[in-house]
PDB file of C-alpha atoms in Angstrom:
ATOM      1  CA  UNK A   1       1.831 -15.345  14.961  1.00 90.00           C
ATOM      2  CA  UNK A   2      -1.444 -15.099  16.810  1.00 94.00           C
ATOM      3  CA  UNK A   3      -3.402 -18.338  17.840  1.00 96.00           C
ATOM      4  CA  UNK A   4      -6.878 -18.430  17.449  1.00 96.00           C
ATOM      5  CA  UNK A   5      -7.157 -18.470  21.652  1.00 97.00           C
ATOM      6  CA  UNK A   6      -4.882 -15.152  21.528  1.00 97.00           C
ATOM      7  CA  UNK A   7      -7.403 -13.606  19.244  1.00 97.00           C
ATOM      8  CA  UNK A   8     -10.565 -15.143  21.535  1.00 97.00           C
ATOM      9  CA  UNK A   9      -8.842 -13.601  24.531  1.00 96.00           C
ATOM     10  CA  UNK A  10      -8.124 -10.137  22.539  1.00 97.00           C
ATOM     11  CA  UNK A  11     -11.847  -9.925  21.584  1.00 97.00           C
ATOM     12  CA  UNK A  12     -12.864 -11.201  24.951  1.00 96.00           C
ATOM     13  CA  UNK A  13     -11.500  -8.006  26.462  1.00 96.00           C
ATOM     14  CA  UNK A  14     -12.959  -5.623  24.192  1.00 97.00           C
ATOM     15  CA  UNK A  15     -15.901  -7.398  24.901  1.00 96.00           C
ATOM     16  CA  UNK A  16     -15.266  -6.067  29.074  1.00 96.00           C
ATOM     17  CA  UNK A  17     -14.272  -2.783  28.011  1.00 96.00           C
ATOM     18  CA  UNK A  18     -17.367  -2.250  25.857  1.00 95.00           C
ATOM     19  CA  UNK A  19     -19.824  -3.882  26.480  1.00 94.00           C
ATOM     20  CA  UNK A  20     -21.899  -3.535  23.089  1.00 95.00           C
ATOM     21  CA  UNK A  21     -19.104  -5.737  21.478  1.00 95.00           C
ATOM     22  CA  UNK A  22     -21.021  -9.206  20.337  1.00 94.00           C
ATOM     23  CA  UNK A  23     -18.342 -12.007  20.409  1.00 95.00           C
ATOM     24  CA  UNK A  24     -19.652 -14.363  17.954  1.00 96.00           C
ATOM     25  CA  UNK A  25     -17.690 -17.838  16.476  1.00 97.00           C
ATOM     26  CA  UNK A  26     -18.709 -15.913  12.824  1.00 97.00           C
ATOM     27  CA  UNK A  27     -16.531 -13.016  14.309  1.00 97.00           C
ATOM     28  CA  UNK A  28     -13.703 -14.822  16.334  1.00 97.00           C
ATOM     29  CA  UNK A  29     -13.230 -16.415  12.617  1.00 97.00           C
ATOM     30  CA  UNK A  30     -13.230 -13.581  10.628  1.00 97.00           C
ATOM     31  CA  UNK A  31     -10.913 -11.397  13.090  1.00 97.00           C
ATOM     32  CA  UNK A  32      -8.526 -14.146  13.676  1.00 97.00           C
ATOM     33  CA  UNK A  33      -8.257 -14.429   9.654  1.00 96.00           C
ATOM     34  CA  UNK A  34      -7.037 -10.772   9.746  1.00 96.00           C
ATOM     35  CA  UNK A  35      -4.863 -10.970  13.083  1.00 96.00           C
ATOM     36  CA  UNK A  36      -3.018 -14.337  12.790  1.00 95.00           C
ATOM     37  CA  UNK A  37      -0.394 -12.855  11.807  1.00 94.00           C
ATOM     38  CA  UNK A  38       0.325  -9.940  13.900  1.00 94.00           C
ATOM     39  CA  UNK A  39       1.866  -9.645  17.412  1.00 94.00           C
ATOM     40  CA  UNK A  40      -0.084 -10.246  20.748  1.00 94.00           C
ATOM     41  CA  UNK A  41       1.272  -7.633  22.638  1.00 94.00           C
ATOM     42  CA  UNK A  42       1.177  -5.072  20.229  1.00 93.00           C
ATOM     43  CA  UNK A  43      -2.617  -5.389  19.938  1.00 96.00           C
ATOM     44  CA  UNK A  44      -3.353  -5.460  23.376  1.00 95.00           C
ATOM     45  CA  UNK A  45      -1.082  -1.948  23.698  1.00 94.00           C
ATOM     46  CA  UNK A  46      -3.116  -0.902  20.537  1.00 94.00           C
ATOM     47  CA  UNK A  47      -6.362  -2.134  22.298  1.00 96.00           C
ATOM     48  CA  UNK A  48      -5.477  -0.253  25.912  1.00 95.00           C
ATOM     49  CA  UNK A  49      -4.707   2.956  24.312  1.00 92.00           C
ATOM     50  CA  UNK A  50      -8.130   3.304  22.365  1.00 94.00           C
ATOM     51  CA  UNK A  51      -9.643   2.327  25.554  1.00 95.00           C
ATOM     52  CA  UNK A  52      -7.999   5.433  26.758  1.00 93.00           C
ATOM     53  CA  UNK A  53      -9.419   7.768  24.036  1.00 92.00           C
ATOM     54  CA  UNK A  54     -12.836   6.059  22.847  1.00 93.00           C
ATOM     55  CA  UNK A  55     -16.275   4.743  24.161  1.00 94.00           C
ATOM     56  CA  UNK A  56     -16.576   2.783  21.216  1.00 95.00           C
ATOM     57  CA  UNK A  57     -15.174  -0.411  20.451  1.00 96.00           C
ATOM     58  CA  UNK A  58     -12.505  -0.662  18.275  1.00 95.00           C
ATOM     59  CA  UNK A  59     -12.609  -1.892  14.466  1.00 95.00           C
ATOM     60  CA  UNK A  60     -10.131  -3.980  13.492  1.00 95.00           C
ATOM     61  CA  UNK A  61      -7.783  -1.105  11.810  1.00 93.00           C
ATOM     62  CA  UNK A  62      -8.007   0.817  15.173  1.00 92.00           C
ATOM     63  CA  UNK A  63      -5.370  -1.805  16.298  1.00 94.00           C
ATOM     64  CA  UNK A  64      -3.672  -2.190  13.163  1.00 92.00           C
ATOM     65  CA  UNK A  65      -2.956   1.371  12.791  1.00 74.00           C
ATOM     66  CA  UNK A  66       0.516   2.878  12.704  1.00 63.00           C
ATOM     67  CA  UNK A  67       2.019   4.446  16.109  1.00 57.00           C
ATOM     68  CA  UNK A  68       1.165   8.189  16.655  1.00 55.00           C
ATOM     69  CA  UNK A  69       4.517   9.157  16.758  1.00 55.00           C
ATOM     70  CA  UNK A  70       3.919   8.576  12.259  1.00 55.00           C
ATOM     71  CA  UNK A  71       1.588  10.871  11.941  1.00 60.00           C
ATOM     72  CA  UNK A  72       3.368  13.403  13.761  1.00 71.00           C
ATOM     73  CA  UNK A  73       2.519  17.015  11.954  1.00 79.00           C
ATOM     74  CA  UNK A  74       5.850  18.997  11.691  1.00 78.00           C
ATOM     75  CA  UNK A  75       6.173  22.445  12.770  1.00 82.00           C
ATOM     76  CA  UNK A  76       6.905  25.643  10.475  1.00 86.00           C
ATOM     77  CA  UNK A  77      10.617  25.297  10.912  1.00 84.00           C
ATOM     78  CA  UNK A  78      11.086  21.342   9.975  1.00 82.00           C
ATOM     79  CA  UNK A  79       7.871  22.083   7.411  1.00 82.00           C
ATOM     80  CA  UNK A  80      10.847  24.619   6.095  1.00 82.00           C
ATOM     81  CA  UNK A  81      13.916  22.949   6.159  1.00 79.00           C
ATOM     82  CA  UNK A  82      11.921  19.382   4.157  1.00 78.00           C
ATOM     83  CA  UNK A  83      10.381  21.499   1.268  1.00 78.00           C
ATOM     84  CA  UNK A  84      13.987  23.965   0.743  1.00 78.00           C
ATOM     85  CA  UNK A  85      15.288  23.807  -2.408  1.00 69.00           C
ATOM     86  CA  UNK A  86      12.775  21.329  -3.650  1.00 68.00           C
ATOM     87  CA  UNK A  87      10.503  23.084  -5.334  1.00 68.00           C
ATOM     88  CA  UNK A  88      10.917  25.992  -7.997  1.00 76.00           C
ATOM     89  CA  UNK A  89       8.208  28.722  -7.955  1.00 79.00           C
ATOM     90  CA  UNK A  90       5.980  28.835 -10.874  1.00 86.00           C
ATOM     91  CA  UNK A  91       6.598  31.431 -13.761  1.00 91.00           C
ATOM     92  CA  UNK A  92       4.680  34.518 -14.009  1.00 93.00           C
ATOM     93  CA  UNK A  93       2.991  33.590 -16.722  1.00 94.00           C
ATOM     94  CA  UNK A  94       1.733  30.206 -15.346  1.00 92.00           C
ATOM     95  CA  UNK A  95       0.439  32.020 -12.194  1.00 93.00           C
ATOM     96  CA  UNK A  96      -1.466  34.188 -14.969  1.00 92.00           C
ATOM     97  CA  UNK A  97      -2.968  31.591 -16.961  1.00 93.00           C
ATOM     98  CA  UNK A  98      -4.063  29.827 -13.452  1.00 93.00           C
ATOM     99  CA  UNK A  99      -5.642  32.797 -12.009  1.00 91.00           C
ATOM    100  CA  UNK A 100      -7.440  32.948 -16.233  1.00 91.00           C
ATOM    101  CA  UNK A 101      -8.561  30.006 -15.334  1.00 92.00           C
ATOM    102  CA  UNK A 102     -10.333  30.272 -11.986  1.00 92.00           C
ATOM    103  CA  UNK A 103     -11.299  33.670 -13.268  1.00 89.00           C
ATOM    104  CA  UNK A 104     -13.157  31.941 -16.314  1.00 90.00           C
ATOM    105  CA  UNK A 105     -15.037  29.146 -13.845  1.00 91.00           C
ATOM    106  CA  UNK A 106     -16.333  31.506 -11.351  1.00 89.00           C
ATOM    107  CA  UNK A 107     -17.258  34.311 -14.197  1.00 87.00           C
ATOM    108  CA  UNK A 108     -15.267  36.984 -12.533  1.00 79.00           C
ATOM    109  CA  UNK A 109     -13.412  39.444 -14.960  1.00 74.00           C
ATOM    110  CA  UNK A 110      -9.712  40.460 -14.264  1.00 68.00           C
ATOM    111  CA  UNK A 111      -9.694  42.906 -11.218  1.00 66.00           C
ATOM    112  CA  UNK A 112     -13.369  41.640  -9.847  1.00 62.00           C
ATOM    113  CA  UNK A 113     -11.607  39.171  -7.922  1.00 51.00           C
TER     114      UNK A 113
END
């Protein structure tokens, strides 16, 4: 649980870092509303890591957003081994009436495609 001084202190650095950050009371209020309850330290790790990778200040989700390691991509192999066996191919004649269909909205015969 963040204090209201935590958040002041939080926004007072960005304000450092960048300096076209405007501390206002009207913002202090409105950020604090959103930040009580999260965790110091994990917003000023948050805050020194997009200091690392942007010239613009941060929004308020820029902190709040999940670690990196979450949105990890996964390569062919693990891409492989999470989709086997969980999803059946469609039936010929559901890849036909697909391909009628896309045929019929771009006004392309069979075989002009």
């Amino acid at each position: 649980m963040m204090t209201k001084r935590e958040t002041f202190s939080l926004m007072a650095r960005i304000a450092v870092y960048y300096e076209q950050f405007e501390l206002d009371q009207k913002k202090l209020d409105s950020w604090h509303e959103v930040l009580k309850d999260c965790n110091l330290e994990e917003l000023e790790a948050a805050l020194h890591e997009h200091v690392s990778a942007s010239v613009y200040p941060p929004k308020i989700a820029d902190l709040l957003k999940k670690p990196a390691s979450a949105r990890v991509v996964p390569d062919p192999e693990e891409t492989e081994r999470i989709t086997a066996g969980n999803e059946k191919p469609a039936s010929r004649e559901v890849v036909e009436s697909e391909l009628a269909k896309v045929r019929a909205i771009l006004g392309k015969g069979r075989g002009e495609f």
